[in-house]
Coordinates of C-alpha atoms in Angstrom, one line a residue:
X153 CA 100.3 190.3 164.1
X154 CA 98.0 187.1 164.0
X155 CA 94.7 189.0 164.4
X156 CA 93.2 191.5 161.9
X157 CA 91.9 194.9 163.2
X158 CA 88.4 193.5 163.4
X159 CA 89.6 190.7 165.7
X160 CA 89.3 187.9 163.0
X161 CA 92.0 185.3 162.1
X162 CA 92.9 184.2 158.5
X163 CA 95.9 181.9 159.5
X164 CA 96.2 179.4 162.4
X165 CA 99.6 179.8 163.8
X166 CA 100.8 176.7 165.8
X167 CA 103.8 177.5 168.0
X168 CA 105.7 174.3 169.2
X169 CA 108.1 175.7 171.7
X170 CA 111.3 174.0 173.2
X171 CA 110.5 176.1 176.4
X172 CA 107.6 173.7 176.9
X173 CA 109.2 170.5 176.0
X174 CA 112.4 168.9 174.7
X175 CA 113.3 168.9 171.1
X176 CA 112.5 165.3 170.7
X177 CA 109.0 165.9 172.0
X178 CA 108.6 169.0 169.7
X179 CA 109.6 167.0 166.7
X180 CA 107.2 164.3 167.6
X181 CA 104.3 166.9 168.2
X182 CA 105.0 168.4 164.8
X183 CA 104.7 165.0 163.0
X184 CA 101.5 164.3 164.9
X185 CA 99.8 167.7 164.3
X186 CA 101.1 167.5 160.6
X187 CA 99.4 164.1 160.2
X188 CA 96.2 165.5 161.9
X189 CA 96.0 168.4 159.5
X190 CA 96.6 166.5 156.4
X191 CA 94.0 163.9 157.4
X192 CA 91.4 166.8 157.6
X193 CA 92.5 168.1 154.2
X194 CA 94.4 171.2 155.5
X195 CA 97.6 172.2 153.9
X196 CA 100.1 174.0 156.0
X197 CA 103.5 175.7 155.9
X198 CA 106.2 174.8 158.3
X199 CA 109.4 176.6 159.6
X200 CA 112.1 175.9 162.3
X201 CA 113.9 178.0 164.8
X202 CA 117.6 177.9 165.8
X203 CA 116.3 176.6 169.3
X204 CA 114.6 173.7 167.6
X205 CA 111.2 174.9 167.9
X206 CA 108.6 174.5 165.0
X207 CA 105.9 176.8 163.5
X208 CA 102.9 175.5 161.5
X209 CA 100.9 178.0 159.6
X210 CA 97.3 177.0 158.2
X211 CA 96.0 179.6 156.0
X212 CA 92.2 179.9 155.6
X213 CA 90.1 181.0 152.7
X214 CA 87.3 182.5 155.1
X215 CA 88.3 184.4 158.2
X216 CA 87.2 183.0 161.6
X217 CA 86.5 184.8 164.9
X218 CA 89.4 185.1 167.4
X219 CA 87.6 182.9 169.9
X220 CA 87.0 180.2 167.5
X221 CA 90.7 180.3 166.4
X222 CA 91.7 180.1 170.1
X223 CA 89.5 177.2 170.9
X224 CA 90.9 175.2 167.9
X225 CA 94.5 175.9 168.9
X226 CA 93.8 175.0 172.6
X227 CA 92.2 171.7 171.4
X228 CA 95.3 171.0 169.3
X229 CA 97.3 171.7 172.4
X230 CA 95.5 168.8 174.2
X231 CA 97.2 166.6 171.6
X232 CA 100.6 168.3 171.6
X233 CA 102.2 169.2 175.1
X234 CA 104.7 171.4 173.4
X235 CA 102.1 173.6 171.7
X236 CA 102.0 177.2 173.1
X237 CA 98.5 178.7 172.5
X238 CA 99.4 182.1 173.8
X239 CA 99.8 183.7 170.4
X240 CA 96.0 183.2 169.8
X241 CA 95.0 184.1 173.4
X242 CA 95.8 187.8 173.2
X243 CA 93.9 189.5 170.5
X244 CA 95.7 192.7 170.8
X245 CA 99.4 191.6 171.0
X246 CA 99.3 188.1 169.7
X247 CA 102.2 187.6 167.1
X248 CA 104.6 185.0 165.9
X249 CA 108.0 185.0 164.2
X250 CA 107.6 184.1 160.4
X251 CA 110.1 182.5 158.2
X252 CA 113.1 184.6 157.4
X253 CA 112.8 186.7 160.6
X254 CA 115.8 187.3 162.7
X255 CA 116.1 185.2 165.8
X256 CA 117.0 186.8 169.1
X257 CA 119.9 184.3 169.5
X258 CA 121.4 185.1 166.0
X259 CA 120.4 183.6 162.6
X260 CA 116.9 183.5 161.1
X261 CA 113.8 181.4 161.1
X262 CA 114.2 178.5 158.5
X263 CA 111.5 177.6 156.1
X264 CA 111.1 173.8 156.0
X265 CA 108.4 173.6 153.4
X266 CA 109.8 174.2 149.8
X267 CA 109.3 177.7 148.7
X268 CA 107.1 177.1 145.6
X269 CA 104.9 174.8 147.7
X270 CA 104.7 177.3 150.5
X271 CA 103.9 180.0 147.9
X272 CA 101.0 177.8 146.4
X273 CA 99.6 176.9 149.9
X274 CA 99.4 180.5 151.0
X275 CA 97.9 181.7 147.7
X276 CA 95.2 179.0 147.5
X277 CA 94.6 178.8 151.3
X278 CA 92.3 176.1 152.9
X279 CA 88.6 175.9 152.4
X280 CA 85.9 176.0 155.1
X281 CA 85.2 172.3 154.5
X282 CA 88.5 171.3 155.6
X283 CA 88.4 173.4 158.7
X284 CA 85.0 171.6 159.6
X285 CA 86.7 168.4 159.1
X286 CA 89.4 169.4 161.7
X287 CA 86.6 170.5 164.2
X288 CA 85.0 167.0 163.8
X289 CA 88.4 165.3 164.5
X290 CA 88.9 167.4 167.5
X291 CA 85.4 167.1 168.9
X292 CA 86.5 165.4 172.1
X293 CA 89.1 168.0 172.9
X294 CA 86.6 170.8 172.0
X295 CA 84.0 169.2 174.3
X296 CA 86.5 169.0 177.1
X297 CA 87.5 172.6 176.7
X298 CA 83.8 173.6 176.9
X299 CA 83.3 171.7 180.1
X300 CA 86.5 173.2 181.5
X301 CA 85.2 176.7 180.6
X302 CA 81.9 176.0 182.3
X303 CA 83.7 174.7 185.5
X304 CA 86.0 177.9 185.4
X305 CA 82.8 180.1 185.4
X306 CA 81.2 178.1 188.1
X307 CA 84.4 178.6 190.3
X308 CA 84.5 182.3 189.5
X309 CA 80.9 182.6 190.5
X310 CA 81.4 180.6 193.7
X311 CA 84.6 182.9 194.4
X312 CA 82.3 186.0 194.0
X313 CA 79.7 184.5 196.4
X314 CA 82.4 183.7 198.9
X315 CA 83.9 187.2 198.5
X316 CA 80.4 188.6 199.2
X317 CA 79.8 186.2 202.0
X318 CA 83.2 187.4 203.6
X319 CA 81.9 191.0 203.6
X320 CA 78.7 190.1 205.3
X321 CA 78.7 189.8 209.2
X322 CA 78.0 186.5 210.6
X323 CA 78.9 184.4 207.5
X324 CA 81.9 182.2 206.7
X325 CA 83.3 182.1 203.1
X326 CA 83.7 178.9 201.3
X327 CA 86.8 177.7 199.4
X328 CA 86.5 177.4 195.7
X329 CA 88.3 174.5 194.0
X330 CA 91.5 175.2 192.2
X331 CA 92.2 174.5 188.5
X332 CA 93.8 171.3 187.8
X333 CA 97.4 171.3 186.7
X334 CA 99.8 168.4 185.9
X335 CA 102.1 167.4 188.8
X336 CA 105.8 168.2 188.2
X337 CA 106.5 164.4 187.8
X338 CA 103.8 164.2 185.2
X339 CA 105.1 167.2 183.5
X340 CA 108.6 165.5 183.3
X341 CA 107.1 162.3 181.8
X342 CA 105.1 164.3 179.2
X343 CA 107.6 167.0 178.1
X344 CA 111.1 165.9 179.5
X345 CA 111.3 169.1 181.4
X346 CA 111.9 169.0 185.2
X347 CA 112.8 171.1 188.3
X348 CA 116.8 171.0 188.5
X349 CA 116.5 171.9 192.2
X350 CA 114.8 168.6 192.7
X351 CA 116.6 166.4 190.2
X352 CA 120.1 167.1 189.5
X353 CA 120.2 165.2 186.1
X354 CA 118.3 163.4 183.5
X355 CA 119.1 160.2 185.1
X356 CA 117.6 161.2 188.4
X357 CA 114.5 162.5 186.7
X358 CA 114.0 159.2 184.6
X359 CA 114.4 157.1 187.9
X360 CA 111.7 159.3 189.6
X361 CA 109.3 158.6 186.8
X362 CA 110.2 154.9 186.6
X363 CA 109.7 154.7 190.4
X364 CA 106.3 156.0 190.0
X365 CA 105.4 153.6 187.3
X366 CA 106.6 150.7 189.2
X367 CA 104.5 151.8 192.3
X368 CA 101.5 151.9 189.9
X369 CA 102.2 148.3 189.0
X370 CA 103.1 148.9 185.4
X371 CA 105.1 146.5 183.4
X372 CA 108.2 147.3 181.3
X373 CA 106.2 146.7 178.0
X374 CA 103.6 149.2 179.4
X375 CA 106.3 151.8 180.0
X376 CA 107.6 151.4 176.5
X377 CA 104.0 151.9 175.2
X378 CA 103.7 155.0 177.3
X379 CA 107.0 156.3 175.9
X380 CA 105.7 155.9 172.4
X381 CA 102.5 157.7 173.4
X382 CA 101.6 160.4 175.9
X383 CA 104.9 160.0 177.9
X384 CA 107.1 161.0 175.1
X385 CA 109.1 163.2 177.5
X386 CA 110.5 160.1 179.3
X387 CA 111.9 158.9 175.9
X388 CA 113.4 162.3 175.3
X389 CA 115.1 161.9 178.7
X390 CA 116.7 158.8 177.5
X391 CA 117.6 160.1 174.0
X392 CA 119.3 157.2 172.1
X393 CA 120.0 155.2 175.2
X394 CA 116.5 153.8 176.0
X395 CA 117.0 150.3 174.7
X396 CA 120.3 149.8 176.7
X397 CA 119.3 151.8 180.0
X398 CA 115.6 151.1 180.3
X399 CA 115.8 147.3 181.4
X400 CA 118.6 148.0 183.9
X401 CA 116.8 151.2 185.4
X402 CA 113.4 149.4 185.4
X403 CA 114.9 146.6 187.6
X404 CA 116.2 149.3 190.0
X405 CA 112.9 150.9 190.1
X406 CA 111.1 147.7 190.9
X407 CA 113.5 146.9 193.7
X408 CA 113.3 150.5 195.1
X409 CA 109.6 150.5 195.1
X410 CA 109.4 147.1 196.9
X411 CA 111.7 148.4 199.6
X412 CA 109.9 151.8 199.8
X413 CA 106.4 149.9 200.1
X414 CA 107.8 147.7 203.0
X415 CA 109.4 150.6 204.9
X416 CA 106.1 152.6 204.8
X417 CA 104.1 149.7 206.3
X418 CA 104.5 150.4 210.0
X419 CA 104.0 146.8 211.0
X420 CA 107.1 145.8 209.1
X421 CA 109.3 148.5 210.7
X422 CA 111.7 147.4 213.5
X423 CA 110.7 149.3 216.9
X424 CA 112.2 149.1 220.2
X425 CA 108.7 149.0 221.8
X426 CA 105.3 148.7 220.2
X427 CA 101.8 149.3 221.4
X428 CA 98.7 147.2 220.3
X429 CA 99.4 145.8 216.9
X430 CA 96.3 146.8 214.6
X431 CA 95.9 145.3 211.3
X432 CA 98.4 147.5 209.4
X433 CA 97.9 146.3 205.8
X434 CA 98.9 148.3 202.8
X435 CA 96.6 151.3 202.2
X436 CA 95.7 150.4 198.6
X437 CA 92.4 149.0 199.4
X438 CA 89.9 149.2 202.3
X439 CA 88.3 145.9 203.3
X440 CA 89.0 142.6 204.8
X441 CA 85.9 141.9 207.0
X442 CA 86.4 138.9 209.2
X443 CA 82.9 137.7 208.4
X444 CA 82.4 136.3 204.9
X445 CA 80.4 133.5 203.2
X446 CA 82.2 130.4 201.9
X447 CA 83.9 131.1 198.5
X448 CA 81.9 130.2 195.5
X449 CA 83.5 128.6 192.4
X450 CA 84.2 130.7 189.3
X451 CA 81.5 129.0 187.6
X452 CA 79.1 129.6 190.2
X453 CA 79.8 133.4 190.4
X454 CA 79.7 133.6 186.6
X455 CA 76.2 131.9 186.7
X456 CA 75.1 134.0 189.5
X457 CA 76.1 137.2 187.8
X458 CA 74.3 136.1 184.5
X459 CA 71.1 135.4 186.5
X460 CA 71.1 138.6 188.3
X461 CA 71.7 140.5 185.1
X462 CA 68.3 138.8 183.9
X463 CA 66.6 139.9 187.2
X464 CA 68.0 143.4 186.7
X465 CA 66.7 144.0 183.2
X466 CA 63.6 142.3 183.9
X467 CA 62.4 143.6 187.3
X468 CA 65.0 145.7 189.2
X469 CA 65.5 148.5 186.6
X470 CA 61.8 149.2 186.6
X471 CA 61.7 149.2 190.3
X472 CA 64.7 151.7 190.5
X473 CA 63.1 153.9 187.9
X474 CA 60.4 154.7 190.4
X475 CA 63.0 156.1 192.7
X476 CA 63.1 159.2 190.5
X477 CA 66.4 160.9 189.8
X478 CA 68.3 158.9 192.4
X479 CA 67.2 155.9 190.6
X480 CA 69.6 156.4 187.7
X481 CA 72.5 156.2 190.3
X482 CA 71.1 153.3 191.9
X483 CA 70.8 151.5 188.5
X484 CA 74.5 151.9 187.9
X485 CA 75.5 151.1 191.5
X486 CA 73.9 147.6 191.1
X487 CA 75.6 147.3 187.8
X488 CA 78.9 148.2 189.5
X489 CA 78.2 145.5 192.2
X490 CA 77.7 142.9 189.3
X491 CA 80.8 144.2 187.4
X492 CA 83.0 143.8 190.6
X493 CA 81.5 140.4 191.2
X494 CA 82.5 139.2 187.7
X495 CA 86.0 140.7 187.7
X496 CA 87.0 139.6 191.1
X497 CA 85.1 136.3 191.1
X498 CA 83.4 136.8 194.4
X499 CA 80.0 137.4 195.9
X500 CA 81.2 139.2 199.0
X501 CA 81.7 143.1 199.0
X502 CA 84.2 144.1 201.6
X503 CA 85.4 147.1 199.9
X504 CA 84.7 150.7 201.0
X505 CA 82.4 153.4 199.4
X506 CA 85.5 155.0 197.7
X507 CA 86.0 151.9 195.6
X508 CA 82.5 152.2 194.0
X509 CA 82.9 156.0 194.0
X510 CA 85.9 155.6 191.6
X511 CA 83.9 153.0 189.5
X512 CA 80.9 155.4 189.1
X513 CA 82.8 158.7 189.0
X514 CA 80.9 159.9 192.1
X515 CA 81.6 161.1 195.6
X516 CA 82.1 158.6 198.3
X517 CA 79.5 160.3 200.4
X518 CA 77.0 159.9 197.7
X519 CA 77.8 156.0 197.6
X520 CA 77.4 155.8 201.3
X521 CA 73.9 157.1 201.0
X522 CA 73.1 155.0 198.0
X523 CA 74.2 151.6 199.4
X524 CA 71.5 151.4 202.2
X525 CA 68.8 152.5 199.7
X526 CA 70.0 149.8 197.1
X527 CA 69.8 147.2 200.0
X528 CA 66.2 148.3 200.9
X529 CA 64.9 148.1 197.3
X530 CA 66.9 145.1 195.9
X531 CA 64.3 142.6 197.4
X532 CA 67.2 140.5 199.1
X533 CA 69.7 140.6 196.3
X534 CA 72.1 142.8 198.4
X535 CA 72.4 142.2 202.2
X536 CA 74.7 143.7 204.7
X537 CA 76.3 141.1 206.9
X538 CA 78.7 143.0 208.9
X539 CA 79.3 146.6 209.9
X540 CA 82.7 148.3 209.2
X541 CA 85.1 149.2 212.0
X542 CA 88.7 150.4 212.1
X543 CA 90.2 149.6 208.6
X544 CA 87.3 147.3 207.6
X545 CA 84.5 148.6 205.4
X546 CA 80.8 147.3 205.7
X547 CA 80.4 143.9 204.2
X548 CA 77.7 143.0 201.8
X549 CA 76.8 139.6 200.4
X550 CA 75.1 139.4 196.9
X551 CA 72.7 136.4 196.3
X552 CA 69.9 135.3 194.1
X553 CA 66.6 135.4 196.2
X554 CA 64.3 132.3 195.9
X555 CA 61.4 134.4 194.3
X556 CA 63.8 135.2 191.3
X557 CA 65.2 131.9 190.6
X558 CA 62.5 130.7 188.1
X559 CA 62.5 134.2 186.6
X560 CA 66.2 134.2 186.1
X561 CA 66.1 130.9 184.2
X562 CA 63.3 131.9 182.0
X563 CA 65.2 134.8 180.2
X564 CA 68.2 134.5 178.0
X565 CA 71.3 136.1 178.8
X566 CA 72.0 139.4 176.9
X567 CA 75.3 139.8 174.8
X568 CA 78.1 141.9 176.0
X569 CA 79.6 142.7 179.5
X570 CA 77.9 144.6 182.2
X571 CA 79.8 147.7 183.3
X572 CA 79.7 150.3 186.0
X573 CA 80.4 153.8 184.6
X574 CA 83.1 153.4 182.1
X575 CA 85.6 156.4 182.2
X576 CA 84.2 158.1 179.2
X577 CA 80.7 158.5 180.8
X578 CA 82.3 160.2 183.8
X579 CA 82.3 163.2 181.3
X580 CA 79.2 162.4 179.2
X581 CA 76.9 161.5 182.2
X582 CA 74.8 158.6 183.5
X583 CA 72.0 159.1 180.8
X584 CA 74.4 158.9 178.0
X585 CA 75.7 155.7 179.7
X586 CA 72.2 154.2 179.8
X587 CA 71.7 155.0 176.1
X588 CA 74.9 153.5 175.1
X589 CA 74.3 150.4 177.1
X590 CA 70.8 150.1 175.4
X591 CA 72.3 150.2 172.1
X592 CA 75.3 148.0 172.9
X593 CA 73.3 145.3 174.7
X594 CA 70.1 145.4 172.7
X595 CA 68.9 142.4 170.9
X596 CA 68.4 144.5 167.8
X597 CA 69.5 148.1 166.8
X598 CA 67.0 150.2 168.7
X599 CA 65.3 153.4 167.7
X600 CA 65.2 156.5 170.0
X601 CA 61.7 155.4 170.8
X602 CA 62.9 152.0 171.8
X603 CA 65.5 153.5 174.1
X604 CA 63.1 155.6 175.7
X605 CA 60.9 152.8 176.5
X606 CA 63.7 150.4 177.7
X607 CA 65.7 153.1 179.7
X608 CA 62.8 155.0 181.2
X609 CA 64.5 158.3 180.1
X610 CA 62.5 160.9 178.5
X611 CA 62.8 161.2 174.7
X612 CA 64.1 164.7 174.9
X613 CA 66.9 164.0 177.2
X614 CA 67.8 160.8 175.1
X615 CA 67.8 162.9 171.9
X616 CA 70.3 165.3 173.5
X617 CA 72.8 162.8 174.8
X618 CA 72.4 160.6 171.5
X619 CA 73.4 163.8 169.4
X620 CA 76.5 164.3 171.7
X621 CA 77.6 160.8 171.3
X622 CA 76.9 160.9 167.6
X623 CA 79.1 164.1 167.3
X624 CA 81.9 162.1 169.2
X625 CA 81.5 159.2 166.6
X626 CA 80.7 156.8 169.4
X627 CA 77.4 155.8 167.7
X628 CA 75.6 156.5 164.3
X629 CA 72.1 156.4 162.9
X630 CA 71.5 153.9 160.2
X631 CA 68.0 153.7 158.6
X632 CA 66.3 155.2 161.7
X633 CA 68.0 153.1 164.3
X634 CA 71.3 153.5 166.4
X635 CA 74.4 151.4 166.0
X636 CA 77.7 151.4 167.9
X637 CA 80.7 152.8 165.9
X638 CA 83.1 149.8 166.5
X639 CA 86.1 151.9 165.3
X640 CA 86.0 154.4 168.1
X641 CA 87.8 153.2 171.2
X642 CA 86.3 154.3 174.4
X643 CA 89.6 154.1 176.3
X644 CA 91.2 156.6 173.8
X645 CA 88.2 158.8 173.8
X646 CA 88.2 158.9 177.6
X647 CA 91.8 159.9 177.5
X648 CA 91.0 162.8 175.1
X649 CA 87.9 164.0 177.2
X650 CA 89.9 164.2 180.3
X651 CA 88.2 161.4 182.1
X652 CA 91.2 159.3 182.6
X653 CA 92.9 162.2 184.3
X654 CA 89.9 162.9 186.5
X655 CA 89.7 159.3 187.6
X656 CA 93.6 159.1 188.4
X657 CA 93.2 162.3 190.5
X658 CA 90.2 160.7 192.3
X659 CA 92.1 157.6 193.1
X660 CA 95.2 159.7 194.3
X661 CA 93.0 161.8 196.5
X662 CA 91.4 158.6 198.0
X663 CA 94.8 157.0 198.7
X664 CA 95.8 160.3 200.6
X665 CA 92.7 159.9 202.7
X666 CA 93.1 156.3 203.3
X667 CA 96.8 156.8 204.4
X668 CA 95.6 159.6 206.7
X669 CA 93.0 157.4 208.2
X670 CA 95.2 154.6 208.7
X671 CA 97.9 156.9 210.2
X672 CA 95.3 158.0 212.7
X673 CA 94.4 154.5 213.7
X674 CA 98.0 153.7 214.2
X675 CA 98.8 156.6 216.5
X676 CA 99.4 154.3 219.5
X677 CA 101.8 152.3 217.2
X678 CA 103.7 155.1 215.8
X679 CA 103.9 158.3 217.8
X680 CA 105.3 160.3 214.8
X681 CA 105.0 160.0 211.1
X682 CA 107.2 161.9 208.6
X683 CA 105.3 163.8 205.8
X684 CA 106.8 161.5 203.1
X685 CA 105.8 158.4 205.2
X686 CA 102.1 159.6 204.9
X687 CA 102.1 160.5 201.3
X688 CA 105.0 160.5 198.7
X689 CA 103.9 161.9 195.3
X690 CA 106.5 159.8 193.6
X691 CA 104.9 156.6 194.7
X692 CA 101.4 157.3 195.8
X693 CA 100.1 159.3 193.0
X694 CA 98.2 156.9 190.6
X695 CA 98.8 156.8 186.9
X696 CA 96.8 154.3 184.8
X697 CA 99.1 151.9 182.7
X698 CA 98.2 151.7 178.9
X699 CA 96.2 148.4 178.6
X700 CA 94.4 147.3 175.5
X701 CA 92.5 144.4 177.2
X702 CA 89.3 145.6 178.7
X703 CA 88.9 142.9 181.2
X704 CA 92.4 143.3 182.5
X705 CA 92.0 146.9 182.7
X706 CA 88.8 146.7 184.7
X707 CA 90.7 144.2 187.1
X708 CA 93.6 146.7 187.7
X709 CA 91.2 149.6 188.2
X710 CA 89.1 147.8 190.8
X711 CA 92.3 147.0 192.7
X712 CA 93.7 150.6 192.4
X713 CA 90.3 151.9 193.7

């Protein structure tokens, strides 16, 4: 049994099971977790079962509560898809097969760690300081688990409210959101396990994953990077044949996806008779207003964004602060507008609210309310020039009003790039994003008082969010001022906090909604659409490719949104 009679735990037991992933993934997870434990100063004992599963035992000098042990194991499970946390999730019956135990299929559990080393590790055990170092290393995963727990409690409360409302005459129950789970295709890419009723062989499962990568505009180098990272299950499906088969199968996937995209486009499908031919462009983006201003040169767009940034920090931020709580969202909406301009080299915004909703991590209904407000308070910077109709969204033009031209030239441009909500702040919130921007783009390392003055956020709220970012090793305090920790990658941190998954699901949901809307518009052209023609999860579910270059990543995400 893992738990003592008082419910405490003196040994963390990590069960890497081949029923959750292929043996190659299990071995990779064991090496990854072993390196993480050693980096934290924790010694462990390892054994192996006949089925290829692994057990890692981390003995502790001081007992910890069952809840704390469960939280740590679940956090480690975010790093290793083959880790089964169930032994620590049941205080009464949680158990694990120790080295030397008989296996149900015959044979015994085999000790990998040398016997003398294992005896010394189990005798000396690990100090509390090493466990604290592990908690610090797992800070993003622990934070994500806490947020998931709060959302689960909120869903449970909503379900109870709905149940109560259902028993009350004259009321209608609401539907609580379901917990998020990986799709079967993503599970196959991460673990190598797949539904044999859908895919008859490893080859078919591989091609399904590759088709999806091709539909998300990945490159073969990005596929290789994914196989070496979070999608180790795909590498396990290849075994030792990846170098030989991947180029061939990737070419097939690209050809199939190109054919699939054209056949899903109603305008390109041969028909005996057609009705009125609407603009049946691909549903990846909403836009294309017929009214637009003449294109500006790249240099002109770059200079315009620089001038608008100066106006934003000098005047517009203070005006938006007066809008109260909604002012924070407006400040990031104008930042997302400028980021879109710089990335796409245009001052015409002919994309829908869902595009900016993805950029800001908000709902598209919220963006539809914010855009008219921003137009009203922007003093002529943002102007709507055409109303949306059919497939086309409202069209806005961004310009520098005459009253701000002299002001824009007087101020020097701040270092760094302007951003919408970077993925990590979808989890940490807008206040944390403002504080991080104040540190990143400040002319000198600011104090908390400096940030409160420049951001307009209360010192109490700032202190709370600064402490959270410091715990995640995003920033650090040095001689009373705040500095960016350059070694902490925001892209990797967003992945560990679950922000990347959240954004991918939002993009996928919006693609479904756009496809449904376009199908409704095309009802006179196509009297009937099959379900797979409206939405195919093997093509239309969005997965973000691994990209190190931040500018290229922003360009791809704007297009995907």
